[in-house]
Amino acid sequence: QAKLQQSFYVEYQTGLDEQHMRRLQIIESLKNAVEEKELHLVLQPKINCQTGSVVGAEVLLRWQSETLGFVGPDEFIPLAEQSGAITELTEWVCRESSKLLHQWHEQGRALKLSINLSAVDLLSDALPLLFEQLIKDFPDLPKLLVLEVTESAVMKDPEKAIARLETLKRIGFSISIDDYGTGHSSLAQLRRLPVEELKVDRAFVQHLSEDSMDKSIVRSTIQLAHELGLHVVAEGVEDEASWKVLQALQCDELQGYFFSKPLPISDFADYLNNHDVN
Ligand code: C2E
Ligand code: CA
Ligand code: CA
Ligand code: CA
């Protein structure tokens, strides 16, 4: 018995060490990911729920590390937040997104992009300074760039986060609450935030056509959000039946694998050529 326990303990220890090692390796490799050009963006189309046409895209980060291979954002983003590397990553995302929007604008394409901001980004002073620079080069940027923040990011330091969001809104950016429904705030509380858009978490959307409870939740969320003057996006639309339900519920915009997975930039350009765009 004692021996068994001991070998279990040793294995348990080794498991922990491996996890710990991987985390350290990720943090270390992230330090020069931008410099080594290991990052790229993928774009997931955002769709007008009523017409089905493309209105823009969400920008998502991908990392192909030379030493670690492909590492998903769910794994590296939290570590980047802990280590502080997130600031450089987000700056890179902002610059690249601004370049893309500028290009499209010059081609006469009225598309929007949404980017994800972490709690660290929201509270740091680096971001407003960067936006100031980017706006000098491209004054229409705030009209075209939507900033997604989760409610948990805001709740880390609500006072400071709300002040920052108000500044960003004053500059002209629109703010979206991401993963809505997974946190603990009510819509009434969130209404005090300077936000224009609500993204209903995919947990409520994925099984919408079979689950009457989910349907009730999404219906009442959309109704109340509209009464409060908010625009509603549903993410995780995986089949046509869910789209039809969301259409009947008067949802504004959609994202999900039914329309498209996140695409490399050149594939997104092809997608635009093959679909209606507003
Ligand atoms: P998120 O912001 O909620 O992004 C949506 C995630 O859902 C993406 O995963 C997307 O690929 C996935 N998705 C889209 N449609 C569907 C669908 O129909 N079904 C399912 N099952 N999934 C769908 P991804 O790209 O792996 O990103 C995961 C998370 O990592 C993001 O969740 C976001 O929190 C974070 N993330 C990604 N890029 C960035 C970034 O540039 N900055 C920050 N701060 N976070 C990022
Ligand atoms: Ca290197
Ligand atoms: Ca998001
Ligand atoms: Ca989300």
Coordinates of C-alpha atoms and ligand atoms in Angstrom, one line a residue:
Q1 CA 0.0 0.0 0.0
A2 CA 2.7 2.4 1.0
K3 CA 4.7 1.5 -2.0
L4 CA 1.7 2.1 -4.3
Q5 CA 1.1 5.4 -2.7
Q6 CA 4.7 6.4 -3.2
S7 CA 4.7 5.5 -6.9
F8 CA 1.5 7.4 -7.3
Y9 CA 3.0 10.3 -5.6
V10 CA 6.1 10.2 -7.9
E11 CA 3.9 10.1 -11.0
Y12 CA 1.8 12.8 -9.7
Q13 CA 4.9 14.9 -9.1
T14 CA 6.3 14.2 -12.6
G15 CA 3.0 15.2 -14.1
L16 CA 3.1 18.5 -12.3
D17 CA 6.6 19.1 -13.3
E18 CA 5.8 18.5 -16.9
Q19 CA 2.9 20.9 -16.8
H20 CA 5.1 23.4 -15.0
M21 CA 7.9 22.9 -17.6
R22 CA 5.5 23.5 -20.5
R23 CA 4.2 26.6 -19.0
L24 CA 7.7 28.0 -18.5
Q25 CA 8.6 27.0 -22.1
I26 CA 5.6 28.8 -23.4
I27 CA 6.3 31.9 -21.4
E28 CA 9.9 31.9 -22.5
S29 CA 9.1 31.3 -26.2
L30 CA 6.4 33.9 -26.2
K31 CA 9.0 36.6 -25.5
N32 CA 10.3 36.6 -29.0
A33 CA 7.2 35.3 -30.9
V34 CA 6.5 38.7 -32.4
E35 CA 10.1 39.4 -33.4
E36 CA 10.5 35.9 -34.9
K37 CA 7.3 36.4 -36.9
E38 CA 5.7 33.3 -35.4
L39 CA 2.2 34.9 -35.0
H40 CA -0.5 35.3 -37.6
L41 CA -4.1 36.4 -37.6
V42 CA -7.1 34.4 -38.7
L43 CA -10.4 36.1 -39.4
Q44 CA -13.8 34.6 -38.6
P45 CA -16.6 36.2 -40.7
K46 CA -19.4 38.1 -38.9
I47 CA -22.7 37.7 -40.6
N48 CA -25.9 39.9 -40.8
C49 CA -28.5 37.6 -39.2
Q50 CA -31.4 38.7 -41.4
T51 CA -29.7 38.9 -44.8
G52 CA -26.8 36.4 -44.4
S53 CA -24.3 38.9 -45.8
V54 CA -20.8 39.5 -44.4
V55 CA -20.4 42.6 -42.2
G56 CA -16.9 42.1 -41.0
A57 CA -14.8 39.6 -38.9
E58 CA -13.4 38.8 -35.5
V59 CA -9.6 38.8 -35.4
L60 CA -8.1 35.7 -33.6
L61 CA -4.5 35.1 -32.9
R62 CA -2.5 32.0 -34.0
W63 CA 1.0 31.0 -32.8
Q64 CA 3.2 28.6 -34.6
S65 CA 6.2 28.4 -32.3
E66 CA 9.5 27.3 -33.7
T67 CA 10.3 25.3 -30.6
L68 CA 6.8 24.2 -29.4
G69 CA 4.9 23.8 -32.6
F70 CA 1.3 25.0 -32.8
V71 CA 0.0 26.3 -29.5
G72 CA -3.7 27.4 -29.2
P73 CA -4.8 30.7 -27.8
D74 CA -6.7 29.1 -25.0
E75 CA -3.3 27.9 -23.7
F76 CA -1.0 30.8 -24.5
I77 CA -3.2 33.8 -23.9
P78 CA -3.7 33.2 -20.1
L79 CA 0.1 32.7 -19.8
A80 CA 0.8 35.8 -21.8
E81 CA -1.4 37.7 -19.4
Q82 CA 0.5 36.4 -16.4
S83 CA 3.9 37.1 -17.8
G84 CA 3.0 40.5 -19.3
A85 CA 3.8 39.4 -22.9
I86 CA 0.1 40.1 -23.8
T87 CA 0.8 43.8 -24.1
E88 CA 3.2 43.2 -27.1
L89 CA 0.8 40.6 -28.6
T90 CA -2.2 42.9 -28.4
E91 CA -0.2 45.8 -29.9
W92 CA 0.8 43.6 -32.8
V93 CA -2.9 42.5 -33.3
C94 CA -3.9 46.2 -33.2
R95 CA -1.3 47.3 -35.8
E96 CA -2.1 44.4 -38.1
S97 CA -5.9 44.9 -37.8
S98 CA -5.4 48.6 -38.5
K99 CA -3.4 47.9 -41.6
L100 CA -6.1 45.5 -42.9
L101 CA -8.9 48.0 -42.2
H102 CA -6.9 50.8 -43.9
Q103 CA -6.4 48.6 -47.0
W104 CA -10.1 47.6 -47.2
H105 CA -11.1 51.2 -46.7
E106 CA -8.9 52.2 -49.7
Q107 CA -10.5 49.5 -51.8
G108 CA -13.9 50.9 -50.9
R109 CA -14.9 47.9 -48.7
A110 CA -16.9 48.9 -45.6
L111 CA -15.9 46.0 -43.3
K112 CA -15.4 46.1 -39.6
L113 CA -13.0 44.1 -37.4
S114 CA -13.4 43.0 -33.8
I115 CA -10.3 42.4 -31.6
N116 CA -10.1 40.8 -28.2
L117 CA -8.7 42.8 -25.3
S118 CA -7.6 41.1 -22.0
A119 CA -7.8 42.5 -18.5
V120 CA -4.2 43.6 -18.6
D121 CA -4.7 45.4 -21.9
L122 CA -7.7 47.2 -20.6
L123 CA -5.8 48.5 -17.6
S124 CA -2.5 49.3 -19.2
D125 CA -1.6 52.7 -20.5
A126 CA 0.1 51.3 -23.6
L127 CA -3.1 50.9 -25.5
P128 CA -4.5 54.4 -25.6
L129 CA -1.0 55.6 -26.7
L130 CA -0.9 53.1 -29.5
F131 CA -4.4 53.9 -30.7
E132 CA -3.5 57.6 -30.8
Q133 CA -0.6 56.7 -33.1
L134 CA -2.7 54.5 -35.3
I135 CA -5.5 57.0 -35.6
K136 CA -3.0 59.6 -36.9
D137 CA -2.3 57.3 -39.8
F138 CA -5.9 56.2 -40.3
P139 CA -8.5 58.5 -38.8
D140 CA -11.4 56.2 -39.5
L141 CA -10.0 53.4 -37.3
P142 CA -12.3 53.9 -34.3
K143 CA -15.4 53.7 -36.5
L144 CA -14.3 50.3 -37.9
L145 CA -12.6 48.6 -34.9
V146 CA -14.8 46.9 -32.3
L147 CA -13.1 46.1 -28.9
E148 CA -14.2 42.9 -27.3
V149 CA -13.8 42.6 -23.5
T150 CA -15.1 39.9 -21.2
E151 CA -17.1 40.9 -18.1
S152 CA -14.5 39.1 -15.9
A153 CA -11.8 41.4 -17.4
V154 CA -13.9 44.4 -16.5
M155 CA -14.7 43.1 -13.0
K156 CA -11.0 42.7 -12.0
D157 CA -10.9 46.5 -11.4
P158 CA -14.3 47.8 -12.4
E159 CA -13.7 51.5 -11.6
K160 CA -10.5 51.7 -13.7
A161 CA -11.8 49.5 -16.5
I162 CA -15.0 51.6 -16.8
A163 CA -13.1 54.8 -16.9
R164 CA -10.8 53.4 -19.6
L165 CA -13.8 52.1 -21.6
E166 CA -15.4 55.5 -21.4
T167 CA -12.2 57.1 -22.8
L168 CA -12.1 54.5 -25.7
K169 CA -15.8 55.2 -26.4
R170 CA -15.2 58.9 -26.4
I171 CA -12.4 58.4 -29.1
G172 CA -15.1 56.6 -31.1
F173 CA -14.5 52.9 -30.6
S174 CA -17.4 50.6 -29.9
I175 CA -17.1 48.1 -27.1
S176 CA -18.5 44.7 -27.1
I177 CA -19.1 42.4 -24.1
D178 CA -17.7 38.9 -25.0
D179 CA -18.8 35.5 -23.7
Y180 CA -22.0 37.0 -22.3
G181 CA -23.8 34.7 -19.9
T182 CA -20.8 32.9 -18.5
G183 CA -20.1 35.5 -15.8
H184 CA -22.1 36.6 -12.8
S185 CA -23.3 40.0 -13.8
S186 CA -26.9 40.7 -14.8
L187 CA -27.6 42.6 -18.0
A188 CA -28.9 45.4 -15.7
Q189 CA -25.4 45.7 -14.2
L190 CA -23.7 45.5 -17.5
R191 CA -25.9 48.3 -18.8
R192 CA -23.9 50.7 -16.7
L193 CA -20.9 49.9 -18.9
P194 CA -20.3 52.0 -22.0
V195 CA -20.9 49.1 -24.4
E196 CA -22.9 48.9 -27.6
E197 CA -22.8 45.2 -28.3
L198 CA -23.4 41.9 -26.5
K199 CA -22.0 38.6 -27.7
V200 CA -24.0 35.7 -26.4
D201 CA -21.6 32.9 -25.4
R202 CA -21.6 29.9 -27.7
A203 CA -22.6 27.6 -24.8
F204 CA -26.2 29.0 -25.2
V205 CA -26.1 29.0 -29.0
Q206 CA -24.6 25.6 -30.0
H207 CA -27.7 23.5 -29.1
L208 CA -30.2 26.2 -29.7
S209 CA -32.4 24.3 -32.1
E210 CA -32.8 21.3 -29.8
D211 CA -32.7 22.9 -26.3
S212 CA -35.8 24.8 -25.3
M213 CA -34.1 26.1 -22.1
D214 CA -31.3 27.6 -24.2
K215 CA -33.8 29.1 -26.5
S216 CA -35.6 30.8 -23.6
I217 CA -32.4 32.2 -22.3
V218 CA -31.3 33.6 -25.7
R219 CA -34.8 34.9 -26.4
S220 CA -35.0 36.9 -23.2
T221 CA -31.3 38.1 -23.5
I222 CA -32.0 39.5 -27.0
Q223 CA -35.2 41.1 -25.9
L224 CA -33.8 42.8 -22.9
A225 CA -30.6 43.8 -24.8
H226 CA -32.6 45.4 -27.5
E227 CA -34.7 47.3 -25.0
L228 CA -31.5 48.6 -23.5
G229 CA -30.3 49.7 -27.0
L230 CA -27.6 47.0 -27.4
H231 CA -26.8 45.2 -30.5
V232 CA -26.7 41.4 -30.2
V233 CA -24.2 38.9 -31.7
A234 CA -24.6 35.1 -31.3
E235 CA -21.4 33.1 -31.5
G236 CA -21.0 29.4 -32.1
V237 CA -23.7 29.0 -34.8
E238 CA -23.0 25.5 -36.0
D239 CA -26.1 24.6 -38.1
E240 CA -28.8 26.2 -40.2
A241 CA -31.6 25.4 -37.7
S242 CA -29.9 27.6 -35.1
W243 CA -29.6 30.4 -37.6
K244 CA -33.3 30.2 -38.3
V245 CA -34.1 30.3 -34.6
L246 CA -31.8 33.3 -34.2
Q247 CA -33.5 35.0 -37.2
A248 CA -36.9 34.5 -35.6
L249 CA -35.5 36.0 -32.3
Q250 CA -34.3 39.1 -34.2
C251 CA -30.6 38.6 -33.4
D252 CA -28.4 41.1 -35.2
E253 CA -25.2 39.3 -36.1
L254 CA -23.8 35.8 -36.1
Q255 CA -20.6 34.0 -36.1
G256 CA -19.9 30.2 -36.2
Y257 CA -18.7 27.2 -38.1
F258 CA -21.9 27.0 -40.1
F259 CA -20.8 30.1 -41.9
S260 CA -17.0 29.7 -41.6
K261 CA -14.2 28.7 -39.4
P262 CA -11.6 31.5 -38.7
L263 CA -9.7 31.9 -42.0
P264 CA -6.2 33.0 -42.9
I265 CA -6.3 36.5 -44.4
S266 CA -5.9 35.4 -48.0
D267 CA -8.7 32.8 -47.6
F268 CA -10.9 35.5 -46.0
A269 CA -10.4 37.6 -49.2
D270 CA -11.6 34.6 -51.2
Y271 CA -14.6 34.2 -48.9
L272 CA -15.5 37.8 -49.5
N273 CA -15.4 37.3 -53.3
N274 CA -17.7 34.3 -53.0
H275 CA -20.3 35.8 -50.6
D276 CA -22.6 38.8 -50.3
V277 CA -20.9 41.7 -48.5
N278 CA -22.7 44.8 -47.2
Ligands
C2E1 P1 -13.4 34.0 -28.1 O1 -13.0 35.5 -28.1 O2 -14.7 33.7 -27.4 O3 -13.3 33.5 -29.6 C1 -14.2 32.6 -30.2 C2 -13.6 31.2 -30.2 O4 -14.6 30.3 -30.6 C3 -12.5 31.1 -31.2 O5 -11.6 30.1 -30.7 C4 -13.2 30.5 -32.4 O6 -12.4 29.8 -33.3 C5 -14.2 29.6 -31.8 N1 -15.4 29.4 -32.6 C6 -16.0 30.2 -33.5 N2 -17.1 29.6 -34.1 C7 -17.3 28.5 -33.4 C8 -18.3 27.4 -33.5 O7 -19.2 27.5 -34.3 N3 -18.2 26.4 -32.7 C9 -17.1 26.3 -31.8 N4 -17.1 25.2 -31.0 N5 -16.2 27.2 -31.7 C10 -16.3 28.3 -32.5 P2 -10.0 30.4 -30.7 O8 -9.6 31.1 -31.9 O9 -9.3 29.1 -30.3 O10 -9.8 31.4 -29.5 C11 -10.1 31.0 -28.2 C12 -10.0 32.2 -27.2 O11 -8.7 32.7 -27.1 C13 -10.9 33.4 -27.7 O12 -12.2 33.1 -27.3 C14 -10.2 34.5 -26.9 O13 -10.7 34.5 -25.6 C15 -8.8 34.1 -26.9 N6 -8.1 34.8 -28.0 C16 -7.9 34.5 -29.3 N7 -7.2 35.4 -30.0 C17 -7.0 36.4 -29.1 C18 -6.3 37.7 -29.1 O14 -5.8 38.2 -30.1 N8 -6.3 38.4 -27.9 C19 -6.8 37.9 -26.7 N9 -6.7 38.7 -25.6 N10 -7.5 36.8 -26.7 C20 -7.5 36.0 -27.8
CA2 CA 14.5 33.3 -31.1
CA3 CA -14.0 37.3 -28.7
CA4 CA -16.6 34.7 -27.1

